[in-house]
């Protein structure tokens, strides 16, 4: 595993209209060099929006994450 910098989930935010649209925003860091996870390549952060199912328990598989 890349030991340089941050890893994983950095933040979660719920959309102000969550009750009607089910949107949740995630900010996470991942290793861009998946073929060599022990590399010293920089980590990259990504902000995405996901939509939960109407029961608000799981991500909606029909709507993959949207990179913002």
Tab-separated table of C-alpha atoms in Angstrom:
chain	number	residue	atom	x	y	z
A	1	UNK	CA	0.000	0.000	0.000
A	2	UNK	CA	1.181	3.476	-0.808
A	3	UNK	CA	2.317	5.010	2.470
A	4	UNK	CA	2.628	8.541	1.158
A	5	UNK	CA	-0.074	10.971	2.292
A	6	UNK	CA	-3.767	10.553	2.931
A	7	UNK	CA	-5.845	7.480	2.250
A	8	UNK	CA	-9.530	6.725	1.946
A	9	UNK	CA	-12.592	8.766	2.757
A	10	UNK	CA	-11.949	12.392	3.714
A	11	UNK	CA	-15.460	13.795	3.851
A	12	UNK	CA	-19.185	13.233	3.407
A	13	UNK	CA	-21.874	15.828	2.739
A	14	UNK	CA	-25.611	15.432	2.281
A	15	UNK	CA	-27.329	17.506	-0.412
A	16	UNK	CA	-29.666	20.221	0.939
A	17	UNK	CA	-32.456	18.588	-1.116
A	18	UNK	CA	-31.556	15.065	0.029
A	19	UNK	CA	-35.159	14.197	0.943
A	20	UNK	CA	-36.197	14.605	-2.696
A	21	UNK	CA	-33.044	13.725	-4.693
A	22	UNK	CA	-31.113	11.291	-2.454
A	23	UNK	CA	-27.739	12.861	-3.326
A	24	UNK	CA	-24.694	12.363	-1.101
A	25	UNK	CA	-21.241	13.811	-1.855
A	26	UNK	CA	-18.036	11.943	-1.047
A	27	UNK	CA	-14.463	13.178	-1.053
A	28	UNK	CA	-11.899	10.402	-1.092
A	29	UNK	CA	-8.270	9.750	-1.928
A	30	UNK	CA	-7.076	6.851	-4.026
A	31	UNK	CA	-3.871	5.530	-5.513
A	32	UNK	CA	-3.751	6.255	-9.249
A	33	UNK	CA	-1.090	3.593	-9.771
A	34	UNK	CA	-3.168	0.508	-8.930
A	35	UNK	CA	-0.707	-1.773	-10.729
A	36	UNK	CA	1.992	-0.817	-8.242
A	37	UNK	CA	0.324	0.193	-4.961
A	38	UNK	CA	3.671	0.503	-3.158
A	39	UNK	CA	4.836	3.212	-5.518
A	40	UNK	CA	5.621	6.723	-4.451
A	41	UNK	CA	3.141	8.077	-7.018
A	42	UNK	CA	0.981	10.905	-5.731
A	43	UNK	CA	-2.398	10.201	-4.217
A	44	UNK	CA	-5.363	11.804	-5.943
A	45	UNK	CA	-8.510	13.152	-4.328
A	46	UNK	CA	-11.875	12.839	-6.017
A	47	UNK	CA	-15.196	14.501	-5.274
A	48	UNK	CA	-18.173	12.431	-6.389
A	49	UNK	CA	-21.921	12.504	-6.066
A	50	UNK	CA	-23.864	9.300	-5.486
A	51	UNK	CA	-27.595	8.812	-5.297
A	52	UNK	CA	-29.165	6.583	-2.700
A	53	UNK	CA	-32.152	4.363	-3.405
A	54	UNK	CA	-35.528	5.806	-2.397
A	55	UNK	CA	-35.336	3.976	0.950
A	56	UNK	CA	-32.000	5.832	1.559
A	57	UNK	CA	-30.126	2.732	2.663
A	58	UNK	CA	-27.846	1.876	-0.284
A	59	UNK	CA	-26.408	3.516	-3.383
A	60	UNK	CA	-28.619	3.283	-6.428
A	61	UNK	CA	-26.879	0.844	-8.832
A	62	UNK	CA	-28.721	2.406	-11.792
A	63	UNK	CA	-26.913	5.722	-11.124
A	64	UNK	CA	-23.144	5.264	-10.783
A	65	UNK	CA	-21.074	7.916	-9.079
A	66	UNK	CA	-20.723	11.226	-10.866
A	67	UNK	CA	-17.254	12.756	-10.700
A	68	UNK	CA	-17.544	16.471	-9.987
